[in-house]
Amino acid sequence: MTASSTFGLSSEARNLHWLLTNLVEEVPGLLSVAVVSSDGLLLLSSDPGRNAQARAGSDDKRSGPRGSAADLATVVSGIGSLTIGAAKLMDLGGVKHTMVAMDEGSLFVMSISDGSLLGVHGSADCDMSVVAYHMALFVGRAGHVLTPELRSELRKSLEAESAGSIR
């Protein structure tokens, strides 16, 4: 994330961008990170520029699901919806986190207090306990500031950045 991507944003939005940047820089093996609203919209991403490239038809598929934060957001939203439905069906309370371990990497999904989700795609060699710890820190710091107004601001900012990258 660049300073230009946070220009004109509220201090709360800049703080969330900083928290996401810190998460990506502090945890080895992270490929892509996305914050997704409770209705499945991408709010914040570790790679918004590549997200715009993917929408424009770029073949850059270096990391993340098909190299796109939008794709990660879709997967995170789907997994979140599935696990929330399963928890309701089984009457076991709310879902705190979900981990999917694959041959070539891992996907972590953690609930944020407002129903939003934090999704992390990690490489095969990432330390799952370190990822979970740093995700919990992010959720603890971000959960209380992720208001409806801030979600709207983040969504508009991401859409404006994507529109500017496509042109």
Short mmCIF file of N, CA, C and O in Angstrom, two decimals, residues 54-157:
data_model
loop_
_atom_site.label_atom_id
_atom_site.label_comp_id
_atom_site.label_asym_id
_atom_site.label_seq_id
_atom_site.Cartn_x
_atom_site.Cartn_y
_atom_site.Cartn_z
N ALA A 54 -6.49 -7.35 -12.24
CA ALA A 54 -7.24 -8.58 -12.50
C ALA A 54 -8.58 -8.27 -13.15
O ALA A 54 -9.01 -8.97 -14.06
N ARG A 55 -9.23 -7.19 -12.72
CA ARG A 55 -10.50 -6.82 -13.34
C ARG A 55 -10.29 -6.38 -14.78
O ARG A 55 -11.17 -6.51 -15.60
N ALA A 56 -9.09 -5.84 -15.07
CA ALA A 56 -8.81 -5.37 -16.43
C ALA A 56 -8.32 -6.51 -17.33
O ALA A 56 -8.04 -6.30 -18.49
N GLY A 57 -8.15 -7.71 -16.76
CA GLY A 57 -7.77 -8.86 -17.56
C GLY A 57 -6.28 -9.16 -17.57
O GLY A 57 -5.78 -9.82 -18.46
N SER A 58 -5.55 -8.72 -16.57
CA SER A 58 -4.11 -8.98 -16.50
C SER A 58 -3.84 -10.46 -16.27
O SER A 58 -4.63 -11.17 -15.66
N ASP A 59 -2.70 -10.93 -16.75
CA ASP A 59 -2.31 -12.32 -16.54
C ASP A 59 -1.36 -12.49 -15.37
O ASP A 59 -0.76 -13.54 -15.19
N ASP A 60 -1.19 -11.44 -14.54
CA ASP A 60 -0.30 -11.50 -13.39
C ASP A 60 -0.94 -12.35 -12.30
O ASP A 60 -1.86 -11.92 -11.64
N LYS A 61 -0.44 -13.58 -12.12
CA LYS A 61 -1.02 -14.51 -11.16
C LYS A 61 0.04 -14.99 -10.18
O LYS A 61 0.10 -16.15 -9.85
N ARG A 62 0.85 -14.06 -9.68
CA ARG A 62 1.96 -14.44 -8.83
C ARG A 62 1.56 -14.96 -7.47
O ARG A 62 2.20 -15.83 -6.92
N SER A 63 0.52 -14.40 -6.86
CA SER A 63 0.15 -14.84 -5.52
C SER A 63 -1.32 -14.56 -5.27
O SER A 63 -1.95 -13.80 -5.97
N GLY A 64 -1.83 -15.18 -4.24
CA GLY A 64 -3.24 -15.03 -3.93
C GLY A 64 -4.06 -15.85 -4.91
O GLY A 64 -3.56 -16.31 -5.92
N PRO A 65 -5.33 -16.04 -4.59
CA PRO A 65 -6.17 -16.77 -5.52
C PRO A 65 -6.24 -16.03 -6.85
O PRO A 65 -6.74 -14.91 -6.91
N ARG A 66 -5.70 -16.58 -7.86
CA ARG A 66 -5.61 -16.00 -9.19
C ARG A 66 -5.00 -14.60 -9.17
O ARG A 66 -5.24 -13.81 -10.06
N GLY A 67 -4.20 -14.29 -8.11
CA GLY A 67 -3.52 -13.01 -8.04
C GLY A 67 -4.41 -11.83 -7.75
O GLY A 67 -4.01 -10.71 -7.97
N SER A 68 -5.59 -12.03 -7.22
CA SER A 68 -6.53 -10.94 -7.08
C SER A 68 -7.14 -10.90 -5.69
O SER A 68 -7.65 -11.90 -5.19
N ALA A 69 -7.13 -9.72 -5.10
CA ALA A 69 -7.78 -9.55 -3.80
C ALA A 69 -9.29 -9.75 -3.92
O ALA A 69 -9.93 -10.21 -2.98
N ALA A 70 -9.86 -9.42 -5.07
CA ALA A 70 -11.29 -9.64 -5.27
C ALA A 70 -11.62 -11.13 -5.21
O ALA A 70 -12.65 -11.52 -4.65
N ASP A 71 -10.75 -11.96 -5.76
CA ASP A 71 -10.97 -13.40 -5.70
C ASP A 71 -10.83 -13.91 -4.27
O ASP A 71 -11.62 -14.74 -3.82
N LEU A 72 -9.84 -13.38 -3.53
CA LEU A 72 -9.68 -13.77 -2.13
C LEU A 72 -10.92 -13.35 -1.35
O LEU A 72 -11.43 -14.12 -0.53
N ALA A 73 -11.43 -12.16 -1.60
CA ALA A 73 -12.62 -11.68 -0.91
C ALA A 73 -13.81 -12.59 -1.18
O ALA A 73 -14.60 -12.89 -0.27
N THR A 74 -13.95 -13.07 -2.40
CA THR A 74 -15.05 -13.97 -2.76
C THR A 74 -14.94 -15.28 -1.99
O THR A 74 -15.93 -15.78 -1.44
N VAL A 75 -13.74 -15.83 -1.94
CA VAL A 75 -13.52 -17.09 -1.23
C VAL A 75 -13.77 -16.91 0.27
O VAL A 75 -14.45 -17.72 0.91
N VAL A 76 -13.24 -15.83 0.83
CA VAL A 76 -13.40 -15.56 2.26
C VAL A 76 -14.88 -15.39 2.60
O VAL A 76 -15.38 -15.95 3.58
N SER A 77 -15.61 -14.65 1.78
CA SER A 77 -17.03 -14.44 2.01
C SER A 77 -17.79 -15.77 1.97
O SER A 77 -18.65 -16.03 2.80
N GLY A 78 -17.47 -16.60 0.99
CA GLY A 78 -18.13 -17.90 0.87
C GLY A 78 -17.86 -18.81 2.05
O GLY A 78 -18.77 -19.43 2.60
N ILE A 79 -16.60 -18.87 2.45
CA ILE A 79 -16.24 -19.71 3.61
C ILE A 79 -16.89 -19.17 4.88
O ILE A 79 -17.41 -19.93 5.69
N GLY A 80 -16.88 -17.85 5.02
CA GLY A 80 -17.53 -17.24 6.18
C GLY A 80 -19.00 -17.58 6.24
O GLY A 80 -19.54 -17.96 7.28
N SER A 81 -19.68 -17.45 5.12
CA SER A 81 -21.11 -17.75 5.06
C SER A 81 -21.38 -19.22 5.38
O SER A 81 -22.30 -19.55 6.14
N LEU A 82 -20.58 -20.09 4.81
CA LEU A 82 -20.75 -21.53 5.04
C LEU A 82 -20.55 -21.90 6.52
O LEU A 82 -21.35 -22.62 7.11
N THR A 83 -19.50 -21.38 7.13
CA THR A 83 -19.22 -21.73 8.52
C THR A 83 -20.23 -21.10 9.48
O THR A 83 -20.61 -21.72 10.47
N ILE A 84 -20.70 -19.89 9.17
CA ILE A 84 -21.73 -19.27 10.01
C ILE A 84 -23.02 -20.08 9.92
O ILE A 84 -23.68 -20.33 10.94
N GLY A 85 -23.37 -20.52 8.72
CA GLY A 85 -24.55 -21.37 8.55
C GLY A 85 -24.42 -22.68 9.29
O GLY A 85 -25.37 -23.14 9.94
N ALA A 86 -23.23 -23.28 9.24
CA ALA A 86 -23.00 -24.54 9.94
C ALA A 86 -23.12 -24.35 11.45
O ALA A 86 -23.72 -25.18 12.15
N ALA A 87 -22.57 -23.26 11.97
CA ALA A 87 -22.63 -23.00 13.40
C ALA A 87 -24.08 -22.80 13.86
O ALA A 87 -24.47 -23.27 14.93
N LYS A 88 -24.88 -22.11 13.04
CA LYS A 88 -26.29 -21.91 13.39
C LYS A 88 -27.04 -23.24 13.35
O LYS A 88 -27.84 -23.53 14.24
N LEU A 89 -26.77 -24.03 12.33
CA LEU A 89 -27.43 -25.33 12.20
C LEU A 89 -27.11 -26.23 13.39
O LEU A 89 -27.97 -26.93 13.91
N MET A 90 -25.86 -26.20 13.84
CA MET A 90 -25.43 -27.04 14.96
C MET A 90 -25.67 -26.39 16.31
O MET A 90 -25.39 -27.00 17.34
N ASP A 91 -26.14 -25.13 16.30
CA ASP A 91 -26.43 -24.38 17.53
C ASP A 91 -25.21 -24.36 18.46
O ASP A 91 -25.30 -24.68 19.64
N LEU A 92 -24.06 -23.98 17.88
CA LEU A 92 -22.81 -23.98 18.65
C LEU A 92 -22.23 -22.58 18.88
O LEU A 92 -21.08 -22.45 19.27
N GLY A 93 -23.00 -21.54 18.63
CA GLY A 93 -22.51 -20.18 18.84
C GLY A 93 -21.82 -19.64 17.60
O GLY A 93 -21.85 -20.25 16.54
N GLY A 94 -21.21 -18.48 17.76
CA GLY A 94 -20.57 -17.80 16.64
C GLY A 94 -19.26 -18.45 16.21
O GLY A 94 -18.61 -19.14 16.99
N VAL A 95 -18.88 -18.19 14.97
CA VAL A 95 -17.63 -18.70 14.42
C VAL A 95 -16.52 -17.69 14.74
O VAL A 95 -16.66 -16.51 14.44
N LYS A 96 -15.46 -18.16 15.32
CA LYS A 96 -14.33 -17.28 15.66
C LYS A 96 -13.31 -17.24 14.53
O LYS A 96 -12.84 -16.20 14.15
N HIS A 97 -12.94 -18.43 14.04
CA HIS A 97 -11.97 -18.49 12.95
C HIS A 97 -12.08 -19.83 12.22
O HIS A 97 -12.59 -20.80 12.75
N THR A 98 -11.57 -19.82 10.99
CA THR A 98 -11.57 -21.01 10.16
C THR A 98 -10.22 -21.11 9.47
O THR A 98 -9.67 -20.09 9.04
N MET A 99 -9.68 -22.30 9.36
CA MET A 99 -8.43 -22.50 8.65
C MET A 99 -8.60 -23.63 7.65
O MET A 99 -9.17 -24.68 7.98
N VAL A 100 -8.11 -23.40 6.44
CA VAL A 100 -8.12 -24.43 5.42
C VAL A 100 -6.67 -24.68 5.03
O VAL A 100 -5.99 -23.77 4.53
N ALA A 101 -6.18 -25.87 5.30
CA ALA A 101 -4.81 -26.23 4.95
C ALA A 101 -4.83 -26.98 3.63
O ALA A 101 -5.58 -27.95 3.47
N MET A 102 -4.01 -26.53 2.69
CA MET A 102 -3.92 -27.15 1.37
C MET A 102 -2.48 -27.60 1.12
O MET A 102 -1.58 -27.26 1.89
N ASP A 103 -2.24 -28.34 0.07
CA ASP A 103 -0.89 -28.81 -0.24
C ASP A 103 0.09 -27.66 -0.43
O ASP A 103 1.23 -27.74 -0.01
N GLU A 104 -0.35 -26.60 -1.07
CA GLU A 104 0.55 -25.50 -1.44
C GLU A 104 0.31 -24.21 -0.67
O GLU A 104 0.80 -23.15 -1.07
N GLY A 105 -0.47 -24.25 0.40
CA GLY A 105 -0.71 -23.04 1.17
C GLY A 105 -1.88 -23.20 2.12
O GLY A 105 -2.44 -24.29 2.27
N SER A 106 -2.23 -22.10 2.76
CA SER A 106 -3.31 -22.10 3.73
C SER A 106 -4.19 -20.88 3.56
O SER A 106 -3.74 -19.85 3.06
N LEU A 107 -5.42 -21.01 4.00
CA LEU A 107 -6.36 -19.90 4.01
C LEU A 107 -6.89 -19.78 5.43
O LEU A 107 -7.32 -20.77 6.02
N PHE A 108 -6.82 -18.57 5.97
CA PHE A 108 -7.30 -18.30 7.31
C PHE A 108 -8.41 -17.26 7.21
O PHE A 108 -8.27 -16.27 6.50
N VAL A 109 -9.49 -17.49 7.94
CA VAL A 109 -10.60 -16.53 7.98
C VAL A 109 -10.94 -16.30 9.45
O VAL A 109 -11.13 -17.26 10.20
N MET A 110 -11.00 -15.03 9.84
CA MET A 110 -11.30 -14.68 11.22
C MET A 110 -12.41 -13.64 11.24
O MET A 110 -12.38 -12.69 10.46
N SER A 111 -13.36 -13.82 12.14
CA SER A 111 -14.46 -12.89 12.28
C SER A 111 -14.00 -11.61 12.95
O SER A 111 -13.18 -11.63 13.86
N ILE A 112 -14.57 -10.48 12.47
CA ILE A 112 -14.37 -9.19 13.11
C ILE A 112 -15.70 -8.85 13.77
O ILE A 112 -16.75 -9.25 13.31
N SER A 113 -15.68 -8.10 14.83
CA SER A 113 -16.84 -7.89 15.69
C SER A 113 -18.11 -7.46 14.96
O SER A 113 -19.20 -7.78 15.41
N ASP A 114 -18.02 -6.76 13.86
CA ASP A 114 -19.21 -6.25 13.19
C ASP A 114 -19.77 -7.20 12.13
O ASP A 114 -20.68 -6.83 11.40
N GLY A 115 -19.23 -8.40 12.03
CA GLY A 115 -19.67 -9.34 11.02
C GLY A 115 -18.76 -9.37 9.81
O GLY A 115 -18.90 -10.23 8.95
N SER A 116 -17.85 -8.42 9.74
CA SER A 116 -16.85 -8.43 8.67
C SER A 116 -15.87 -9.58 8.92
O SER A 116 -15.84 -10.16 10.00
N LEU A 117 -15.08 -9.88 7.90
CA LEU A 117 -14.13 -10.98 7.99
C LEU A 117 -12.75 -10.54 7.56
O LEU A 117 -12.61 -9.73 6.63
N LEU A 118 -11.74 -11.10 8.19
CA LEU A 118 -10.36 -10.92 7.78
C LEU A 118 -9.92 -12.23 7.16
O LEU A 118 -10.02 -13.29 7.79
N GLY A 119 -9.46 -12.17 5.91
CA GLY A 119 -9.00 -13.37 5.22
C GLY A 119 -7.54 -13.25 4.85
O GLY A 119 -7.09 -12.21 4.39
N VAL A 120 -6.79 -14.31 5.09
CA VAL A 120 -5.36 -14.34 4.80
C VAL A 120 -5.03 -15.60 4.01
O VAL A 120 -5.41 -16.70 4.41
N HIS A 121 -4.35 -15.40 2.90
CA HIS A 121 -3.84 -16.52 2.10
C HIS A 121 -2.35 -16.59 2.35
O HIS A 121 -1.62 -15.63 2.09
N GLY A 122 -1.90 -17.72 2.89
CA GLY A 122 -0.49 -17.89 3.23
C GLY A 122 0.16 -18.98 2.41
O GLY A 122 -0.51 -19.90 1.93
N SER A 123 1.47 -18.89 2.28
CA SER A 123 2.24 -19.90 1.56
C SER A 123 2.29 -21.19 2.38
O SER A 123 1.93 -21.21 3.55
N ALA A 124 2.78 -22.26 1.74
CA ALA A 124 2.84 -23.56 2.40
C ALA A 124 3.77 -23.55 3.62
O ALA A 124 3.56 -24.31 4.56
N ASP A 125 4.76 -22.67 3.62
CA ASP A 125 5.72 -22.65 4.72
C ASP A 125 5.43 -21.60 5.78
O ASP A 125 6.23 -21.41 6.69
N CYS A 126 4.28 -20.94 5.72
CA CYS A 126 3.98 -19.94 6.76
C CYS A 126 3.65 -20.67 8.07
O CYS A 126 3.16 -21.79 8.08
N ASP A 127 3.99 -20.03 9.16
CA ASP A 127 3.74 -20.58 10.49
C ASP A 127 2.30 -20.24 10.89
O ASP A 127 1.99 -19.08 11.15
N MET A 128 1.44 -21.25 10.94
CA MET A 128 0.03 -21.02 11.19
C MET A 128 -0.23 -20.33 12.53
O MET A 128 -1.14 -19.50 12.64
N SER A 129 0.56 -20.65 13.55
CA SER A 129 0.34 -20.02 14.85
C SER A 129 0.70 -18.54 14.82
O SER A 129 0.03 -17.72 15.44
N VAL A 130 1.74 -18.18 14.08
CA VAL A 130 2.13 -16.78 13.94
C VAL A 130 1.06 -16.01 13.16
O VAL A 130 0.68 -14.89 13.53
N VAL A 131 0.55 -16.62 12.09
CA VAL A 131 -0.51 -15.99 11.30
C VAL A 131 -1.74 -15.75 12.18
O VAL A 131 -2.30 -14.65 12.21
N ALA A 132 -2.17 -16.77 12.91
CA ALA A 132 -3.36 -16.65 13.76
C ALA A 132 -3.16 -15.57 14.82
O ALA A 132 -4.08 -14.79 15.10
N TYR A 133 -1.98 -15.52 15.41
CA TYR A 133 -1.70 -14.50 16.44
C TYR A 133 -1.81 -13.09 15.87
O TYR A 133 -2.48 -12.23 16.44
N HIS A 134 -1.19 -12.85 14.73
CA HIS A 134 -1.21 -11.52 14.13
C HIS A 134 -2.60 -11.16 13.60
O HIS A 134 -3.00 -9.99 13.63
N MET A 135 -3.34 -12.15 13.12
CA MET A 135 -4.72 -11.88 12.72
C MET A 135 -5.56 -11.47 13.93
O MET A 135 -6.36 -10.53 13.84
N ALA A 136 -5.37 -12.15 15.05
CA ALA A 136 -6.11 -11.80 16.27
C ALA A 136 -5.77 -10.38 16.73
O ALA A 136 -6.65 -9.64 17.17
N LEU A 137 -4.51 -9.99 16.60
CA LEU A 137 -4.12 -8.62 16.93
C LEU A 137 -4.84 -7.63 16.03
O LEU A 137 -5.37 -6.61 16.48
N PHE A 138 -4.85 -7.91 14.72
CA PHE A 138 -5.52 -7.03 13.77
C PHE A 138 -7.00 -6.90 14.12
O PHE A 138 -7.55 -5.80 14.19
N VAL A 139 -7.67 -8.03 14.35
CA VAL A 139 -9.09 -8.03 14.65
C VAL A 139 -9.36 -7.26 15.95
O VAL A 139 -10.31 -6.47 16.03
N GLY A 140 -8.52 -7.45 16.94
CA GLY A 140 -8.68 -6.75 18.20
C GLY A 140 -8.55 -5.24 18.06
O GLY A 140 -9.27 -4.48 18.71
N ARG A 141 -7.65 -4.83 17.19
CA ARG A 141 -7.43 -3.39 16.99
C ARG A 141 -8.42 -2.78 16.01
O ARG A 141 -8.75 -1.61 16.12
N ALA A 142 -8.88 -3.55 15.06
CA ALA A 142 -9.74 -3.01 14.00
C ALA A 142 -11.23 -3.12 14.32
O ALA A 142 -12.02 -2.32 13.84
N GLY A 143 -11.60 -4.11 15.09
CA GLY A 143 -13.00 -4.40 15.31
C GLY A 143 -13.82 -3.26 15.86
O GLY A 143 -14.95 -3.03 15.43
N HIS A 144 -13.27 -2.49 16.77
CA HIS A 144 -14.05 -1.43 17.40
C HIS A 144 -14.17 -0.17 16.55
O HIS A 144 -15.00 0.68 16.82
N VAL A 145 -13.36 -0.04 15.51
CA VAL A 145 -13.43 1.17 14.66
C VAL A 145 -14.13 0.91 13.33
O VAL A 145 -14.40 1.85 12.59
N LEU A 146 -14.44 -0.33 13.03
CA LEU A 146 -15.03 -0.66 11.73
C LEU A 146 -16.54 -0.40 11.76
O LEU A 146 -17.36 -1.30 11.78
N THR A 147 -16.88 0.88 11.75
CA THR A 147 -18.27 1.33 11.80
C THR A 147 -18.88 1.29 10.40
O THR A 147 -18.15 1.18 9.41
N PRO A 148 -20.20 1.39 10.29
CA PRO A 148 -20.82 1.46 8.96
C PRO A 148 -20.25 2.60 8.11
O PRO A 148 -20.05 2.44 6.91
N GLU A 149 -20.00 3.74 8.74
CA GLU A 149 -19.45 4.88 8.00
C GLU A 149 -18.05 4.57 7.47
O GLU A 149 -17.73 4.91 6.33
N LEU A 150 -17.23 3.92 8.30
CA LEU A 150 -15.88 3.58 7.87
C LEU A 150 -15.91 2.51 6.78
O LEU A 150 -15.14 2.58 5.82
N ARG A 151 -16.80 1.54 6.90
CA ARG A 151 -16.92 0.52 5.85
C ARG A 151 -17.28 1.17 4.52
O ARG A 151 -16.73 0.83 3.47
N SER A 152 -18.19 2.12 4.56
CA SER A 152 -18.58 2.84 3.34
C SER A 152 -17.41 3.62 2.76
O SER A 152 -17.17 3.60 1.55
N GLU A 153 -16.66 4.30 3.62
CA GLU A 153 -15.49 5.06 3.16
C GLU A 153 -14.44 4.15 2.53
O GLU A 153 -13.90 4.46 1.46
N LEU A 154 -14.17 3.01 3.15
CA LEU A 154 -13.18 2.08 2.62
C LEU A 154 -13.62 1.51 1.27
O LEU A 154 -12.83 1.39 0.35
N ARG A 155 -14.90 1.17 1.18
CA ARG A 155 -15.42 0.61 -0.08
C ARG A 155 -15.31 1.63 -1.22
O ARG A 155 -14.88 1.31 -2.31
N LYS A 156 -15.70 2.87 -0.94
CA LYS A 156 -15.62 3.92 -1.96
C LYS A 156 -14.17 4.19 -2.36
O LYS A 156 -13.87 4.39 -3.53
N SER A 157 -13.29 4.17 -1.39
CA SER A 157 -11.86 4.40 -1.68
C SER A 157 -11.30 3.30 -2.56
O SER A 157 -10.56 3.56 -3.52
#
